[in-house]
Coordinates of C-alpha atoms in Angstrom, one line a residue:
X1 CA -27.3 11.9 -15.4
X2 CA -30.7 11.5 -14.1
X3 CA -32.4 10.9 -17.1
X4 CA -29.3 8.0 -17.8
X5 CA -30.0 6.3 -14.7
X6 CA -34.3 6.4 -15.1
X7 CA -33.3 4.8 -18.4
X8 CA -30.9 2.4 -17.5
X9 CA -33.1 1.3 -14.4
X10 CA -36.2 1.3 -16.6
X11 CA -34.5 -1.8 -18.6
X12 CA -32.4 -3.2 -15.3
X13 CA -34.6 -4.0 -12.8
X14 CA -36.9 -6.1 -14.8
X15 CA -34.1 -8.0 -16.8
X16 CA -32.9 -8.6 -13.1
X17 CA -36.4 -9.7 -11.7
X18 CA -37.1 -12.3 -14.5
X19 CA -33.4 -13.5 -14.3
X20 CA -33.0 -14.2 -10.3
X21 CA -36.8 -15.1 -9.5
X22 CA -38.4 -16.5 -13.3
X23 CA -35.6 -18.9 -13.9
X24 CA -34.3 -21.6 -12.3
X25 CA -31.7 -24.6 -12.3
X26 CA -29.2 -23.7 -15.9
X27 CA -30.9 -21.0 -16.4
X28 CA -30.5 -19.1 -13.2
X29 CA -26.9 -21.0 -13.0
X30 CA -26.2 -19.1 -16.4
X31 CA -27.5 -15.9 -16.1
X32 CA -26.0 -14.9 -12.9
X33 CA -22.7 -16.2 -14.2
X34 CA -23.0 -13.9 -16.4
X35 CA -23.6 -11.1 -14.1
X36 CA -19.9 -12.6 -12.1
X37 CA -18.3 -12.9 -15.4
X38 CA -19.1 -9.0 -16.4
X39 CA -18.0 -8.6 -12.3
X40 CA -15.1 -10.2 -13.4
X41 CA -14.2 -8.0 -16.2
X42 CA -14.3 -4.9 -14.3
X43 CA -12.5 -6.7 -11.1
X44 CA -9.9 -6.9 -13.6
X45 CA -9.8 -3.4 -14.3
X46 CA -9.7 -3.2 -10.3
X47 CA -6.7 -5.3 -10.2
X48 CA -4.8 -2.9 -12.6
X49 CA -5.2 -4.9 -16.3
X50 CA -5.7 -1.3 -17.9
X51 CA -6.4 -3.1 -21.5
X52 CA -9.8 -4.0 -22.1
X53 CA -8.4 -6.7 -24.6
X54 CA -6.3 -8.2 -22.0
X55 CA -9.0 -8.4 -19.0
X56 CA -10.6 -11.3 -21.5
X57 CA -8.2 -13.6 -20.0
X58 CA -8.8 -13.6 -16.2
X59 CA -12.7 -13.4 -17.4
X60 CA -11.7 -16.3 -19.3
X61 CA -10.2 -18.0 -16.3
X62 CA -13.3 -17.5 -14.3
X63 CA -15.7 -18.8 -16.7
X64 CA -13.5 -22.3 -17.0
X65 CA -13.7 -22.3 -13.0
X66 CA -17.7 -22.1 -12.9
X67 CA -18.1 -24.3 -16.0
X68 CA -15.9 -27.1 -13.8
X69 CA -18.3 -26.4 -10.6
X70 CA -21.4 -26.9 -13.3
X71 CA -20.3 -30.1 -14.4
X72 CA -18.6 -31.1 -11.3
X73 CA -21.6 -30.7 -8.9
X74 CA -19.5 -28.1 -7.0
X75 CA -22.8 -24.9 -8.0
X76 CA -24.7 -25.4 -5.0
X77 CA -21.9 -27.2 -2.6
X78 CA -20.9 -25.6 1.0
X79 CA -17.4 -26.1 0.2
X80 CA -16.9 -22.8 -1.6
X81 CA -19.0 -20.8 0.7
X82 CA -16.9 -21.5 3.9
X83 CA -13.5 -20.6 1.3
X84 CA -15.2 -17.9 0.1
X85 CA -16.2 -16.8 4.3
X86 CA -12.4 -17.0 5.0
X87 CA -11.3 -15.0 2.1
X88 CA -13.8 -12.5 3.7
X89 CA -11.9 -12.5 7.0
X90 CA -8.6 -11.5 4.6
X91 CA -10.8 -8.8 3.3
X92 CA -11.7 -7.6 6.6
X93 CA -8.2 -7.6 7.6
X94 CA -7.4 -5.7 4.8
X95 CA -9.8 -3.2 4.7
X96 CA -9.9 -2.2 8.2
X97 CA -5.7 -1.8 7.8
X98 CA -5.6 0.2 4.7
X99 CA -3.4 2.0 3.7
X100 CA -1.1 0.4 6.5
X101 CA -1.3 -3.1 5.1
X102 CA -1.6 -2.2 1.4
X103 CA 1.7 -3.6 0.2
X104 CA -0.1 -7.4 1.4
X105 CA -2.2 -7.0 -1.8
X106 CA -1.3 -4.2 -4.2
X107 CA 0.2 -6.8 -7.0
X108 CA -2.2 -7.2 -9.5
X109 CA -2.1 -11.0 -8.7
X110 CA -3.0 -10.7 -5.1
X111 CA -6.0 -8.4 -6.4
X112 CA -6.9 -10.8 -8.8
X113 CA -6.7 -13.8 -6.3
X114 CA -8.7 -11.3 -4.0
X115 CA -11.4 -11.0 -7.1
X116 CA -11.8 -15.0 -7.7
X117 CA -12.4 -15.6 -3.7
X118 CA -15.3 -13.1 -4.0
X119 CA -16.8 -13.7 -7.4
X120 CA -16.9 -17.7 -7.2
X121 CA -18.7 -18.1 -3.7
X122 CA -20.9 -15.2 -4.6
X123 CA -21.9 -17.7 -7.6
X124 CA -22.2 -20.6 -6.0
X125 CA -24.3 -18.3 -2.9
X126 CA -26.8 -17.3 -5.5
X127 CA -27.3 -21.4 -6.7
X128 CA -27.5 -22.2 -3.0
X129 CA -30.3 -19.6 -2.0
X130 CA -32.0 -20.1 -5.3
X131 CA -32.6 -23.9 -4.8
X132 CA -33.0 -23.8 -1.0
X133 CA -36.6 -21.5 -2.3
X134 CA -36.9 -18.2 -4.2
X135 CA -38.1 -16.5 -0.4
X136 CA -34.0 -16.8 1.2
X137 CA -32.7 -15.0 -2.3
X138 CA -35.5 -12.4 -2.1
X139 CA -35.1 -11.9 1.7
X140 CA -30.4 -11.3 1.1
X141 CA -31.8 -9.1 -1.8
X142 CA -34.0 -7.1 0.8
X143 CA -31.7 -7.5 3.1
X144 CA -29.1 -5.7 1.3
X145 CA -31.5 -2.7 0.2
X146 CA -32.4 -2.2 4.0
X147 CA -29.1 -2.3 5.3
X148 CA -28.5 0.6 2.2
X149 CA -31.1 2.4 2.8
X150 CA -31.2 2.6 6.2
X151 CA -27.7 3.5 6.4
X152 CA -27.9 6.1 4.3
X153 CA -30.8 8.0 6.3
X154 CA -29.5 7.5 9.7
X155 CA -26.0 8.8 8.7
X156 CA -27.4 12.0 7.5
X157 CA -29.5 12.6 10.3
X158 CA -27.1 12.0 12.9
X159 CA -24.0 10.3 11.3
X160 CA -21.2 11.7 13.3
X161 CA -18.1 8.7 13.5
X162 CA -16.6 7.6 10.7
X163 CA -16.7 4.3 10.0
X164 CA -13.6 4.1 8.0
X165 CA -12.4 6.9 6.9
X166 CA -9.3 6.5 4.9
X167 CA -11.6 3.8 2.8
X168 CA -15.4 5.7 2.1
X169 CA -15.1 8.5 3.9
X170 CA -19.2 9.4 3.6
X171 CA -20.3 5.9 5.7
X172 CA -20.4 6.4 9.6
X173 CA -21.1 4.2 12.7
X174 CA -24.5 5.4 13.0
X175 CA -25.3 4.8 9.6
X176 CA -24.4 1.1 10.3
X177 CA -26.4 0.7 13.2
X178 CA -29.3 2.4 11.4
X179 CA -29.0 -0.3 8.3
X180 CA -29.1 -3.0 11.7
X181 CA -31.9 -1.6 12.5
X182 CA -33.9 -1.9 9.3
X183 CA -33.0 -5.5 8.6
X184 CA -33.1 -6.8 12.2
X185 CA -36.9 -5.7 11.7
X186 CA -37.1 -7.4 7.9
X187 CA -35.9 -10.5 9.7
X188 CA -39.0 -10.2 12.6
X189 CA -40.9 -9.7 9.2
X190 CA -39.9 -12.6 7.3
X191 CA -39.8 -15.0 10.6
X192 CA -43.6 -14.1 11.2
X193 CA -44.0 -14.9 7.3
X194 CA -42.4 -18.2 7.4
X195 CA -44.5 -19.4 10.7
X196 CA -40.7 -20.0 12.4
X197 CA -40.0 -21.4 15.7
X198 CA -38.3 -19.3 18.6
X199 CA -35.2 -20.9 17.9
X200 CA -35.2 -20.3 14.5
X201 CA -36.5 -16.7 14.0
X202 CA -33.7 -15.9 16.9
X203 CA -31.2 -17.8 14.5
X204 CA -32.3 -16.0 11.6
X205 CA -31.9 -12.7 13.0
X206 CA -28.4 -13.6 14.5
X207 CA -27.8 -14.3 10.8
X208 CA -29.3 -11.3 9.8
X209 CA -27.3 -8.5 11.8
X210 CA -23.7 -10.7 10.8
X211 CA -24.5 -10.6 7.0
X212 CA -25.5 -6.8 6.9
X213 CA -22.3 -5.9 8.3
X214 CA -21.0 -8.5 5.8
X215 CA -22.6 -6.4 3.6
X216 CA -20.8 -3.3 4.6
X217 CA -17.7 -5.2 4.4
X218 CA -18.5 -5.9 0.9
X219 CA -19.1 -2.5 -0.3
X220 CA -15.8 -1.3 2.0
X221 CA -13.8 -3.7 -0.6
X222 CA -14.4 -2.2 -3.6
X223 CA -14.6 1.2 -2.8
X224 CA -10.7 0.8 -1.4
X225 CA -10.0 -0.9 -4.5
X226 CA -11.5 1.6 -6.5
X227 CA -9.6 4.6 -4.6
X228 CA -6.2 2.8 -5.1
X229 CA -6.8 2.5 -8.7
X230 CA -8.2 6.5 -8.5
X231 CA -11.4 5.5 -10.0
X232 CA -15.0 6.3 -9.1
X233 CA -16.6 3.7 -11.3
X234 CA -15.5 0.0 -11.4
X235 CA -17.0 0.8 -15.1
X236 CA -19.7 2.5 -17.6
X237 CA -21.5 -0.6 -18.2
X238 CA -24.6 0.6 -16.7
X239 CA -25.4 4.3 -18.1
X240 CA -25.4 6.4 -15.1
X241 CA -25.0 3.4 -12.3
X242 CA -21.5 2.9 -12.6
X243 CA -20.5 -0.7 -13.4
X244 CA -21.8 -4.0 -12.3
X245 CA -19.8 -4.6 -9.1
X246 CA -20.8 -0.9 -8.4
X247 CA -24.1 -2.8 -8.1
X248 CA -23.5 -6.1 -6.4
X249 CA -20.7 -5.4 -3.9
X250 CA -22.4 -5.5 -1.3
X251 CA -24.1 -9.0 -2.5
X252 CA -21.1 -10.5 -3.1
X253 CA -20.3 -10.8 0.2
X254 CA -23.7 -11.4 1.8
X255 CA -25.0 -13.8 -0.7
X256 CA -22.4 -16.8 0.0
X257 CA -22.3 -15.5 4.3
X258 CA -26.0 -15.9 4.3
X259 CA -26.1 -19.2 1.9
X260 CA -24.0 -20.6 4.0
X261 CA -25.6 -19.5 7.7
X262 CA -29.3 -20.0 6.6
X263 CA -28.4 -23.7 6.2
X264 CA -27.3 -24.1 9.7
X265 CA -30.1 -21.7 11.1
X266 CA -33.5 -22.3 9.4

């Protein structure tokens, strides 16, 4: 397993760097649509469409939706990041009342609903951040590796309350407030960088603490999905990594909060 994930990140993270920071208007538009569409795939698996075959047509479905954003302007409008921020609150709602509340969005409609109010914003997030300057996608992308990382130490040096136990019963309190920690720091960082006001470097931390619990949020979603459908992987498209949302779960909830607060803030 070890030497599968060395390999797999040895050909990953580089295909990943060139496609979010060496490309730019259609061609960053297209390649992380294609990273949403293979997160769509394996959402459909999520949402219970067992049959590889038959996942092609909500993929489908998606890709007609971002092509009509393309075309119609919609890639980098705020519209679909304040949809895709109330479909967030649902989530929230959901995830904090599960299993209580899990006849609200068991059908494999609702879950695919669920799947096209995360994946779309997350899109149209990463368009936003990538034509407001390469330095707002690299700082989510930190951002979210912070809150992961920091989270992961804290909680096993003194994680003690569960955060949500009958969703990921491994992530505590603590381990929250330790990922706050490391990001509320990364945002002192990046305001010194960027030579920002008071006002804004207080703003951008504000911003900063809301999207890494955003990014909890994110990674709370799939992992309930992924115990109601009594999976650990959303998929086996990445050799000992899981799948791709495995990956980006946490980003697909703090790339469209922080596209759309960074534009009111900095």
């Amino acid at each position: 397993m070890l030497r599968q994930r060395i390999i797999t990140a040895a050909w990953l993270a580089p295909l990943a760097l060139f496609g979010l920071f060496g490309l730019d208007g259609a061609g960053f538009g297209l390649f992380t649509a294609g990273v949403v569409l293979l997160g769509g795939w394996e959402w459909a698996n999520l949402a219970g469409i067992t049959a590889p075959a038959r996942r092609l047509w909500p993929v489908a479905g998606l890709a007609v939706l971002i092509a009509l954003c393309w075309a119609g302007g919609v890639a980098a409008a705020s519209w679909p990041l304040w949809l895709g921020a109330l479909g967030w609150l649902v989530n929230l709602y959901w995830v904090t009342g599960y299993p209580a509340r899990l006849a609200q969005w068991q059908s494999t409609g609702m879950r695919l609903a669920m799947g096209l109010w995360v994946l779309l914003p997350a899109w149209v997030g990463f368009n936003v951040l990538r034509e407001s300057g390469a330095v707002w996608l690299l700082f989510v992308l930190l951002l979210v590796w912070g809150a992961d990382i920091g989270a992961y130490f804290v909680g096993k040096a003194v994680g003690r309350r569960k955060l949500a136990p009958a969703v990921s019963p491994g992530k505590t309190r603590e381990g929250v407030a330790g990922g706050m920690a490391v990001t509320a720091a990364l945002a002192i960082v990046f305001a010194a960088w960027q030579g920002l006001g008071l006002a804004a470097g207080l703003g951008l931390l504000a911003a900063t603490l809301v999207v890494t619990l955003a990014s909890v949020l994110g990674d709370l979603l799939e992992s309930m999905l992924k115990r109601h459908r009594g999976i650990k992987d959303s998929s086996r498209l990445l050799p000992g990594h899981g799948g791709v949302l495995d990956r980006i779960d946490s980003l697909t909830a703090a790339v469209p909060l922080f596209a759309l607060l960074q534009g009111g803030v900095l």
